Short mmCIF file of C-alpha atoms and ligand atoms in Angstrom, two decimals:
data_model
loop_
_atom_site.label_atom_id
_atom_site.label_comp_id
_atom_site.label_asym_id
_atom_site.label_seq_id
_atom_site.Cartn_x
_atom_site.Cartn_y
_atom_site.Cartn_z
CA MET A 1 33.35 -152.27 172.85
CA PRO A 2 34.94 -155.40 174.84
CA THR A 3 33.81 -155.89 178.59
CA PRO A 4 36.32 -153.74 180.25
CA GLN A 5 38.04 -154.96 183.60
CA SER A 6 35.45 -154.10 186.43
CA LEU A 7 37.47 -155.43 189.53
CA CYS A 8 39.91 -153.49 191.75
CA LEU A 9 43.49 -153.70 191.93
CA ILE A 10 45.71 -155.11 194.58
CA ASN A 11 49.33 -156.55 194.43
CA ASN A 12 47.98 -157.47 190.87
CA HIS A 13 45.50 -159.26 191.71
CA PHE A 14 41.76 -158.05 190.34
CA VAL A 15 39.45 -158.93 193.48
CA PRO A 16 35.59 -157.88 194.26
CA ALA A 17 34.88 -156.20 197.25
CA ASP A 18 35.03 -158.76 200.46
CA SER A 19 31.14 -157.75 200.69
CA GLY A 20 30.90 -158.84 196.71
CA ASN A 21 29.12 -155.82 197.12
CA THR A 22 29.25 -153.46 194.00
CA PHE A 23 27.94 -150.08 192.69
CA PRO A 24 26.96 -149.33 189.01
CA VAL A 25 29.13 -147.37 186.14
CA THR A 26 26.61 -145.36 183.88
CA ASP A 27 27.15 -144.05 180.35
CA PRO A 28 26.03 -140.04 181.07
CA ALA A 29 24.35 -140.39 177.64
CA THR A 30 21.91 -142.80 178.28
CA ASP A 31 21.98 -142.91 181.78
CA LYS A 32 22.06 -146.67 181.31
CA ALA A 33 24.78 -148.75 183.49
CA ILE A 34 27.45 -150.51 181.28
CA ALA A 35 29.32 -152.19 184.29
CA SER A 36 29.10 -152.83 188.20
CA VAL A 37 32.46 -152.53 190.06
CA PRO A 38 33.75 -153.24 193.29
CA ASP A 39 32.28 -150.99 196.42
CA CYS A 40 35.00 -151.68 198.43
CA GLY A 41 35.85 -150.04 202.58
CA SER A 42 38.77 -150.25 205.25
CA ALA A 43 39.26 -153.42 204.93
CA GLU A 44 40.53 -153.54 201.10
CA THR A 45 41.68 -150.41 201.25
CA TRP A 46 44.09 -151.68 204.16
CA ARG A 47 45.43 -154.27 202.02
CA ALA A 48 45.86 -151.93 199.22
CA ILE A 49 47.82 -149.96 201.18
CA GLU A 50 50.29 -153.13 202.59
CA ALA A 51 50.65 -154.60 199.31
CA ALA A 52 51.88 -150.82 198.16
CA ALA A 53 54.27 -151.35 201.13
CA ALA A 54 55.58 -154.09 200.96
CA ALA A 55 56.08 -153.61 197.37
CA LEU A 56 58.27 -150.48 198.32
CA PRO A 57 61.44 -151.69 198.79
CA GLU A 58 62.13 -153.28 195.75
CA TRP A 59 60.67 -150.81 193.33
CA ARG A 60 62.82 -148.26 195.18
CA THR A 61 65.83 -149.06 194.71
CA ARG A 62 65.27 -150.53 191.27
CA PRO A 63 67.58 -148.52 189.54
CA ALA A 64 65.98 -145.65 187.81
CA PRO A 65 66.70 -146.67 183.98
CA ALA A 66 64.82 -149.77 184.53
CA ARG A 67 61.78 -147.99 186.60
CA ALA A 68 61.88 -145.84 183.38
CA ARG A 69 61.86 -148.93 181.40
CA VAL A 70 58.49 -150.01 182.84
CA LEU A 71 56.92 -146.61 182.66
CA ARG A 72 57.88 -146.30 178.54
CA THR A 73 56.05 -150.12 177.85
CA MET A 74 53.00 -148.94 179.73
CA GLY A 75 52.57 -145.41 177.65
CA ASP A 76 53.42 -147.73 174.50
CA LEU A 77 50.74 -149.84 175.27
CA MET A 78 48.06 -147.13 176.32
CA LEU A 79 48.74 -146.16 172.48
CA ARG A 80 48.50 -149.30 171.21
CA ASP A 81 45.19 -149.80 172.52
CA GLN A 82 44.25 -145.57 172.07
CA ASP A 83 40.69 -146.97 170.23
CA ARG A 84 39.82 -149.74 173.25
CA LEU A 85 41.05 -147.18 175.75
CA ALA A 86 39.01 -144.18 174.56
CA ALA A 87 36.06 -146.24 173.47
CA ILE A 88 35.70 -147.75 177.17
CA MET A 89 36.75 -143.53 178.07
CA THR A 90 33.57 -142.49 176.62
CA ALA A 91 31.37 -144.89 177.38
CA GLU A 92 31.88 -144.16 181.32
CA GLN A 93 32.53 -140.21 181.09
CA GLY A 94 30.89 -139.17 178.31
CA LYS A 95 33.55 -137.12 175.56
CA PRO A 96 33.59 -137.33 171.73
CA LEU A 97 35.48 -140.18 170.87
CA ALA A 98 38.30 -137.89 169.23
CA GLU A 99 38.22 -136.42 172.71
CA ALA A 100 39.12 -139.63 174.53
CA ARG A 101 41.27 -140.60 171.77
CA GLY A 102 43.70 -137.12 172.58
CA GLU A 103 43.08 -137.73 176.38
CA ILE A 104 44.72 -141.35 176.18
CA ALA A 105 47.76 -139.72 174.17
CA TYR A 106 47.86 -136.89 176.44
CA ALA A 107 47.82 -139.35 179.90
CA ALA A 108 50.49 -141.80 177.46
CA SER A 109 52.95 -138.68 177.42
CA PHE A 110 52.71 -138.30 181.02
CA LEU A 111 54.59 -142.19 181.46
CA PHE A 112 56.93 -140.87 178.51
CA PHE A 113 57.91 -137.92 180.59
CA SER A 114 57.96 -139.52 184.16
CA ALA A 115 60.37 -142.31 182.10
CA GLY A 116 62.90 -139.39 181.18
CA GLU A 117 62.55 -137.90 184.49
CA ALA A 118 63.45 -141.15 186.71
CA GLU A 119 66.78 -140.80 185.07
CA ARG A 120 67.28 -137.62 186.11
CA VAL A 121 66.83 -137.23 189.71
CA TYR A 122 69.55 -135.72 190.76
CA GLY A 123 71.15 -135.26 193.95
CA GLN A 124 73.34 -132.48 195.09
CA THR A 125 77.07 -131.81 196.88
CA VAL A 126 77.40 -128.59 199.00
CA PRO A 127 80.69 -126.92 199.44
CA ALA A 128 80.87 -127.62 203.60
CA SER A 129 82.96 -124.38 205.90
CA ALA A 130 84.72 -126.76 207.48
CA SER A 131 87.42 -129.60 205.56
CA ASP A 132 86.40 -131.96 207.86
CA LYS A 133 83.03 -132.58 206.29
CA ARG A 134 80.82 -132.59 203.57
CA ILE A 135 77.54 -131.81 202.45
CA LEU A 136 75.56 -134.57 200.31
CA VAL A 137 71.61 -133.93 199.35
CA LEU A 138 70.04 -136.46 198.61
CA LYS A 139 66.24 -137.32 196.90
CA GLN A 140 64.64 -140.18 197.66
CA PRO A 141 60.98 -141.53 197.23
CA VAL A 142 58.84 -139.76 200.06
CA GLY A 143 57.28 -143.57 200.16
CA VAL A 144 53.76 -145.23 199.64
CA ALA A 145 51.67 -142.71 197.55
CA ALA A 146 48.20 -142.40 197.05
CA ALA A 147 46.20 -140.65 194.02
CA ILE A 148 42.63 -139.53 194.31
CA THR A 149 41.56 -138.96 190.52
CA PRO A 150 38.33 -137.32 189.02
CA TRP A 151 36.14 -138.00 186.42
CA ASN A 152 36.61 -135.29 183.88
CA PHE A 153 40.48 -136.86 182.65
CA PRO A 154 39.78 -140.60 183.83
CA SER A 155 43.30 -141.30 182.34
CA ALA A 156 45.55 -138.66 182.49
CA MET A 157 44.91 -137.60 185.86
CA ILE A 158 46.06 -140.84 186.88
CA THR A 159 49.28 -140.91 184.50
CA ARG A 160 50.06 -137.37 185.51
CA LYS A 161 50.24 -138.70 189.18
CA LEU A 162 51.15 -142.34 188.72
CA GLY A 163 53.87 -141.11 186.58
CA PRO A 164 55.88 -139.08 188.70
CA ALA A 165 54.84 -141.53 191.46
CA LEU A 166 56.99 -144.53 190.05
CA ALA A 167 59.34 -141.97 188.41
CA ALA A 168 60.47 -140.87 192.05
CA GLY A 169 60.66 -145.00 193.67
CA CYS A 170 57.33 -144.50 195.12
CA THR A 171 54.63 -147.02 195.10
CA ILE A 172 50.83 -145.94 194.98
CA VAL A 173 47.33 -146.93 195.59
CA ILE A 174 44.88 -144.67 193.58
CA LYS A 175 41.13 -143.81 194.67
CA PRO A 176 39.69 -143.11 190.31
CA ALA A 177 36.32 -141.31 190.85
CA GLU A 178 33.55 -143.37 191.16
CA ALA A 179 31.81 -142.13 187.78
CA THR A 180 34.96 -143.53 185.76
CA PRO A 181 36.42 -146.11 187.46
CA LEU A 182 36.76 -148.40 184.22
CA SER A 183 40.02 -146.06 182.67
CA ALA A 184 41.37 -146.48 185.64
CA PHE A 185 41.12 -150.35 185.76
CA ALA A 186 41.94 -150.27 182.29
CA ILE A 187 45.16 -148.59 183.00
CA GLY A 188 46.04 -151.45 185.97
CA GLU A 189 46.33 -154.28 182.81
CA ILE A 190 48.14 -152.28 181.09
CA ALA A 191 50.82 -151.62 184.80
CA ILE A 192 50.22 -155.55 184.85
CA GLU A 193 51.07 -155.91 181.03
CA ALA A 194 53.97 -153.89 181.08
CA GLY A 195 55.52 -155.51 183.93
CA VAL A 196 55.08 -153.36 187.32
CA PRO A 197 55.26 -155.56 189.86
CA ALA A 198 52.77 -157.17 192.09
CA GLY A 199 51.56 -153.73 194.88
CA VAL A 200 53.21 -151.12 192.47
CA VAL A 201 49.96 -149.56 191.28
CA ASN A 202 46.80 -150.70 193.37
CA ILE A 203 43.56 -149.59 192.23
CA ILE A 204 40.99 -149.77 194.62
CA THR A 205 36.69 -148.01 193.95
CA GLY A 206 34.03 -147.97 196.92
CA ASP A 207 33.32 -144.81 198.94
CA PRO A 208 35.75 -142.05 198.99
CA ALA A 209 35.08 -141.18 202.59
CA THR A 210 35.88 -144.70 203.73
CA ILE A 211 38.68 -145.58 201.13
CA GLY A 212 40.27 -141.44 201.99
CA ARG A 213 39.85 -142.08 205.86
CA GLU A 214 42.12 -144.90 205.33
CA ILE A 215 44.73 -143.44 202.78
CA PHE A 216 45.21 -140.69 206.03
CA ARG A 217 45.13 -143.28 208.87
CA HIS A 218 47.58 -145.68 207.57
CA ASP A 219 50.94 -144.89 208.58
CA ALA A 220 52.93 -146.22 205.34
CA VAL A 221 51.63 -143.14 202.74
CA ARG A 222 53.20 -140.50 202.78
CA LYS A 223 51.75 -138.00 200.00
CA VAL A 224 48.50 -137.87 199.02
CA SER A 225 47.81 -136.62 195.30
CA PHE A 226 44.01 -134.91 194.74
CA THR A 227 42.54 -133.12 191.88
CA GLY A 228 39.19 -132.59 192.30
CA SER A 229 37.01 -129.79 193.85
CA THR A 230 37.76 -126.91 196.21
CA GLU A 231 35.34 -128.55 199.08
CA VAL A 232 36.87 -131.58 199.02
CA GLY A 233 40.47 -130.56 199.09
CA LYS A 234 39.87 -128.48 202.29
CA ILE A 235 38.57 -131.65 203.86
CA LEU A 236 41.41 -133.57 202.88
CA MET A 237 43.66 -131.42 204.08
CA ASP A 238 42.27 -131.22 207.38
CA GLN A 239 42.55 -135.22 207.22
CA ALA A 240 46.58 -134.70 206.66
CA ALA A 241 47.11 -132.75 209.36
CA ASN A 242 47.13 -135.08 211.50
CA ARG A 243 49.78 -137.19 210.31
CA ILE A 244 51.11 -134.33 207.95
CA VAL A 245 51.13 -136.35 204.90
CA LYS A 246 52.41 -134.42 202.26
CA LEU A 247 49.66 -132.97 199.43
CA SER A 248 49.65 -132.00 196.00
CA LEU A 249 46.43 -130.43 195.27
CA GLU A 250 44.77 -129.76 192.14
CA LEU A 251 41.39 -127.88 193.00
CA GLY A 252 38.95 -125.42 190.83
CA GLY A 253 39.62 -122.97 188.76
CA HIS A 254 37.59 -120.32 186.94
CA ALA A 255 39.57 -118.96 184.65
CA PRO A 256 39.29 -115.64 182.81
CA PHE A 257 40.08 -114.82 179.35
CA ILE A 258 40.68 -111.16 178.32
CA VAL A 259 40.91 -110.14 174.70
CA PHE A 260 42.48 -106.74 174.21
CA ASP A 261 41.74 -104.50 171.48
CA ASP A 262 45.36 -105.48 169.87
CA ALA A 263 44.19 -109.40 169.82
CA ASP A 264 44.28 -111.24 166.67
CA LEU A 265 40.56 -112.01 166.86
CA ASP A 266 40.57 -114.74 164.67
CA LYS A 267 43.42 -116.41 167.05
CA ALA A 268 41.45 -114.79 169.80
CA VAL A 269 38.01 -116.78 168.46
CA ALA A 270 40.43 -120.09 168.06
CA GLY A 271 42.02 -119.89 171.24
CA LEU A 272 38.59 -119.53 173.59
CA MET A 273 36.23 -122.33 171.42
CA ALA A 274 39.04 -124.69 171.92
CA ASN A 275 39.69 -123.88 174.99
CA LYS A 276 36.66 -123.55 176.53
CA PHE A 277 34.49 -125.96 174.43
CA ARG A 278 37.08 -129.34 175.48
CA ASN A 279 35.29 -131.87 177.53
CA ALA A 280 32.45 -130.07 177.09
CA GLY A 281 33.70 -127.61 179.43
CA GLN A 282 34.14 -129.75 182.27
CA THR A 283 37.94 -129.12 183.18
CA CYS A 284 39.09 -126.84 186.11
CA ILE A 285 41.20 -124.86 183.54
CA CYS A 286 38.17 -123.64 180.84
CA SER A 287 37.72 -120.25 180.82
CA ASN A 288 34.69 -119.02 182.64
CA ARG A 289 34.71 -115.44 182.62
CA VAL A 290 35.72 -113.75 179.26
CA PHE A 291 36.44 -109.58 179.52
CA VAL A 292 36.26 -108.25 175.69
CA HIS A 293 37.46 -104.94 175.41
CA GLU A 294 34.82 -102.12 174.23
CA ARG A 295 36.22 -101.09 170.91
CA VAL A 296 36.30 -105.22 169.83
CA PHE A 297 33.47 -106.62 171.93
CA ALA A 298 30.85 -106.29 168.67
CA GLU A 299 33.27 -107.76 165.91
CA PHE A 300 34.67 -110.46 168.89
CA ALA A 301 31.02 -111.48 170.11
CA GLN A 302 29.64 -111.29 166.19
CA ARG A 303 32.08 -113.97 165.30
CA LEU A 304 32.16 -116.11 168.46
CA ARG A 305 28.27 -115.91 168.09
CA ALA A 306 28.66 -118.00 164.66
CA GLN A 307 31.20 -120.80 165.74
CA VAL A 308 29.20 -121.39 169.44
CA ALA A 309 25.93 -121.95 167.49
CA ALA A 310 27.66 -124.33 164.70
CA LEU A 311 29.15 -126.60 167.78
CA LYS A 312 27.56 -130.54 167.15
CA VAL A 313 26.25 -131.67 169.92
CA GLY A 314 25.44 -135.33 170.65
CA PRO A 315 26.47 -138.35 172.06
CA GLY A 316 29.85 -138.80 171.72
CA THR A 317 29.89 -142.04 169.94
CA HIS A 318 28.45 -140.20 166.81
CA ASP A 319 30.69 -138.75 164.12
CA GLY A 320 31.13 -135.61 163.76
CA VAL A 321 30.20 -134.65 167.96
CA GLN A 322 31.70 -132.42 169.71
CA ILE A 323 30.15 -131.19 172.33
CA GLY A 324 29.11 -134.98 174.44
CA PRO A 325 26.61 -134.79 177.39
CA LEU A 326 27.15 -133.42 181.18
CA ILE A 327 28.79 -136.32 183.49
CA ASP A 328 25.33 -136.62 185.33
CA ASP A 329 21.78 -134.59 186.82
CA ALA A 330 23.64 -132.65 188.96
CA ALA A 331 26.00 -131.43 186.19
CA VAL A 332 22.98 -130.46 184.24
CA GLU A 333 21.45 -128.61 187.27
CA LYS A 334 23.99 -126.64 188.24
CA VAL A 335 24.96 -125.44 184.24
CA ALA A 336 20.73 -124.65 183.78
CA SER A 337 20.74 -122.76 187.39
CA HIS A 338 23.52 -120.97 186.17
CA VAL A 339 22.07 -119.22 182.87
CA ALA A 340 18.27 -119.04 184.59
CA ASN A 341 20.53 -117.37 187.50
CA ALA A 342 21.86 -114.62 184.41
CA LYS A 343 18.44 -114.21 183.00
CA SER A 344 16.93 -113.90 185.74
CA LYS A 345 19.96 -110.83 185.77
CA GLY A 346 18.46 -109.58 182.55
CA ALA A 347 21.38 -111.44 180.85
CA LYS A 348 20.78 -111.63 177.05
CA VAL A 349 21.69 -115.08 176.03
CA THR A 350 22.43 -114.62 172.06
CA VAL A 351 23.29 -118.85 171.76
CA GLY A 352 21.87 -122.20 173.16
CA GLY A 353 20.74 -121.72 177.02
CA ASP A 354 18.99 -125.05 177.54
CA LEU A 355 18.87 -128.27 177.09
CA VAL A 356 18.83 -130.05 173.62
CA LYS A 357 16.59 -133.35 173.34
CA VAL A 358 18.56 -135.84 171.70
CA PRO A 359 16.18 -138.76 171.12
CA ASP A 360 16.75 -141.97 172.87
CA HIS A 361 18.89 -140.41 174.88
CA ALA A 362 19.26 -139.08 178.69
CA ASN A 363 18.40 -135.21 179.07
CA ARG A 364 21.96 -134.30 179.60
CA PHE A 365 22.82 -132.63 176.80
CA PHE A 366 23.10 -128.89 177.17
CA ALA A 367 23.71 -126.37 174.47
CA PRO A 368 26.68 -124.78 174.03
CA THR A 369 25.51 -120.96 175.27
CA LEU A 370 27.05 -117.87 174.77
CA ILE A 371 25.64 -114.76 177.67
CA GLU A 372 27.11 -112.09 175.78
CA ASP A 373 26.27 -109.77 178.89
CA ALA A 374 26.80 -111.32 181.46
CA ASN A 375 28.47 -109.05 185.23
CA PRO A 376 30.39 -109.60 188.53
CA GLU A 377 26.41 -110.23 190.33
CA MET A 378 25.78 -113.08 188.26
CA LYS A 379 26.85 -116.72 189.48
CA CYS A 380 28.50 -117.97 186.39
CA PHE A 381 30.70 -115.12 187.09
CA SER A 382 31.54 -115.71 190.83
CA GLU A 383 31.33 -119.72 190.52
CA GLU A 384 32.59 -122.51 188.61
CA THR A 385 29.98 -123.61 186.12
CA PHE A 386 31.62 -126.48 184.71
CA GLY A 387 29.90 -126.92 181.67
CA PRO A 388 29.43 -125.91 177.82
CA VAL A 389 28.66 -121.89 178.86
CA VAL A 390 30.59 -118.46 177.84
CA PRO A 391 29.87 -115.14 180.07
CA MET A 392 31.42 -112.12 178.34
CA MET A 393 32.05 -108.93 179.85
CA LYS A 394 33.50 -105.78 178.47
CA PHE A 395 36.13 -103.57 179.81
CA SER A 396 38.39 -100.60 179.08
CA THR A 397 41.55 -100.45 181.25
CA GLU A 398 43.86 -102.51 181.30
CA ARG A 399 43.75 -102.33 185.38
CA GLU A 400 40.12 -103.00 184.99
CA ALA A 401 40.59 -106.34 183.06
CA ILE A 402 43.42 -106.95 185.84
CA ASP A 403 41.00 -106.30 188.84
CA LEU A 404 38.46 -108.29 187.35
CA ALA A 405 39.74 -111.24 186.56
CA ASN A 406 42.09 -111.39 189.70
CA ASP A 407 38.37 -111.25 191.87
CA THR A 408 38.62 -114.78 192.42
CA PRO A 409 39.78 -116.26 195.87
CA PHE A 410 40.75 -119.21 192.62
CA GLY A 411 44.27 -118.75 191.11
CA LEU A 412 44.53 -122.21 188.23
CA ALA A 413 44.66 -120.72 184.75
CA ALA A 414 44.35 -116.97 183.10
CA TYR A 415 43.75 -116.58 179.84
CA PHE A 416 44.92 -112.70 177.44
CA TYR A 417 45.45 -112.18 173.83
CA THR A 418 47.59 -109.40 173.30
CA SER A 419 49.94 -108.03 170.13
CA ASN A 420 51.77 -105.85 172.70
CA ALA A 421 54.82 -107.38 173.97
CA SER A 422 54.50 -105.21 176.57
CA ARG A 423 51.48 -105.59 178.07
CA LEU A 424 51.89 -109.54 177.34
CA ILE A 425 55.03 -110.00 179.80
CA ARG A 426 52.70 -106.88 182.60
CA ILE A 427 49.89 -108.63 182.37
CA ALA A 428 51.05 -112.38 182.70
CA GLU A 429 52.99 -110.54 185.74
CA ALA A 430 50.19 -109.47 186.77
CA LEU A 431 47.45 -112.38 186.83
CA ASP A 432 47.36 -113.89 190.42
CA TYR A 433 47.02 -117.73 188.71
CA GLY A 434 49.14 -120.67 188.84
CA VAL A 435 49.36 -121.14 184.69
CA VAL A 436 48.70 -118.34 182.48
CA GLY A 437 47.99 -118.70 178.81
CA ALA A 438 49.46 -115.50 176.96
CA ASN A 439 47.88 -116.00 173.29
CA ASP A 440 47.72 -119.76 173.90
CA ALA A 441 44.56 -120.86 175.52
CA ALA A 442 45.78 -124.96 175.55
CA PRO A 443 49.16 -124.93 177.96
CA SER A 444 48.22 -128.21 179.35
CA THR A 445 51.26 -130.29 178.21
CA ALA A 446 53.26 -132.78 180.40
CA GLN A 447 56.68 -131.01 180.59
CA ALA A 448 55.25 -128.13 182.76
CA PRO A 449 54.97 -126.85 185.85
CA PHE A 450 50.68 -127.59 186.21
CA GLY A 451 48.66 -125.94 189.52
CA GLY A 452 47.29 -123.17 190.85
CA THR A 453 47.47 -120.68 193.83
CA LYS A 454 45.27 -119.63 196.03
CA GLU A 455 41.66 -121.80 196.58
CA SER A 456 42.88 -124.19 193.51
CA GLY A 457 45.49 -125.66 195.18
CA LEU A 458 49.03 -126.42 196.32
CA GLY A 459 51.87 -128.31 194.40
CA ARG A 460 52.89 -128.85 190.82
CA GLU A 461 51.61 -131.80 188.42
CA GLY A 462 54.41 -132.00 185.47
CA GLY A 463 58.25 -131.29 184.47
CA HIS A 464 60.96 -132.00 187.29
CA TRP A 465 58.39 -130.45 189.62
CA GLY A 466 55.84 -133.13 189.23
CA VAL A 467 58.49 -135.41 190.44
CA GLU A 468 59.84 -133.65 192.90
CA GLU A 469 56.57 -133.66 194.47
CA TYR A 470 57.17 -137.55 195.24
CA LEU A 471 60.75 -136.72 196.71
CA GLU A 472 61.84 -136.43 199.98
CA THR A 473 65.11 -133.74 200.01
CA LYS A 474 67.35 -135.64 202.82
CA TYR A 475 70.76 -133.80 203.79
CA VAL A 476 73.61 -136.26 204.44
CA SER A 477 76.39 -134.54 206.69
CA TRP A 478 79.23 -136.08 206.52
CA GLY A 479 82.53 -136.17 209.13
CA VAL A 480 85.59 -136.95 206.70
C1 SIN B 501 41.90 -130.70 184.41
O1 SIN B 501 40.61 -129.88 184.34
O2 SIN B 501 41.62 -130.69 185.95
C2 SIN B 501 42.74 -130.55 183.73
C3 SIN B 501 42.69 -130.35 182.38
C4 SIN B 501 44.18 -130.40 181.73
O3 SIN B 501 45.01 -131.29 181.76
O4 SIN B 501 44.28 -130.31 181.11
#
């Protein structure tokens, strides 16, 4: 991998922390440092926000087609550099190279879609109740936006925020996860090459609490978009209250995956495999609880067992690997503790269940695991595991499946398989989730509204809904 950019981006300059302090970025597969990045604090955050505020007047008034062109160029450059960006991602995040390449294309799709949306930010006129009045509804950029992004999708979760923000005419300050800043800086380089003016995109790394505090303190920041844990989301909501900052929160999930007795089992197994084991199970929308109708349970479990056992585990850079390392030791501990807890409650672990030793690598590789008799008393059925573990349970009636699926404070994504059209719409309506996959386990796409209900968050990303989050609605009452 060529040496990646490892400095923060403020006002189109790559800069170190004022103190010169850095923190290491490690490869999760080896636990070895691959770079050090600036450990910034209040002063640098403040400067990044000031740069974004200074760039705002020109960017927000630049004609939409010109803003769209910049976004399209960024997308083109990401695809041009797909292999290089994927290599950076795999080095700092661990996911298999093929998945990393896929994520770069997914990340670029948010830029392309946002470019189109930039040109479709329509206002409205509304018939007034007096003949000497007109009602105009204007859509205007909210102001400086801040994006706080996670390590599990180091590029796509940035462009999913940056794209709509710039399309709306906002400028942005991005704080990537401490584990994966290099993918963010690479996007910064691409932004400059694409012609993004100074101050429109700024990227800053350092202590999350300090950077977060400054983001919510500075008057110019009018919008914060966060993807991460529900725990942190609640803290941000508290901080946002002080200045009533507009918030989008994409938080934890606990996705149910329901297989009815009339489902196409081949499709259901393929859907679960792709959905559950993407990114080694470290996604907010991957299935965390699998409910299978008692009539097809044995057949489904048998097919699944063979496929789970066949998954290839190893470093993301090795050919054919499907399951890379977990991000850090804490992640390994959590996954292991969920499996241990299930075993202590009598669970039958039919595949995996433990770490896989990879010579000369860190102890971060967890075997794809199947638990065939899970129940709601087990941690894996009440908390997000964020790892390659499939806990399954039988159900008998439709009502029981719906109740089990909705019995959680989370509401991000849910999936079910059935070949009955009436049941399909009934279940889709009954599931209390923001994203529902009906005979589909890969719902993520740039055009659709992505986001959760209940403690899984606020707001939607993607489609015109994603751009709407960065716009204010202004009503002009015009006396004529
Ligand atoms: C996430 O897990 O947070 C996002 C997954 C996706 O966009 O598909």
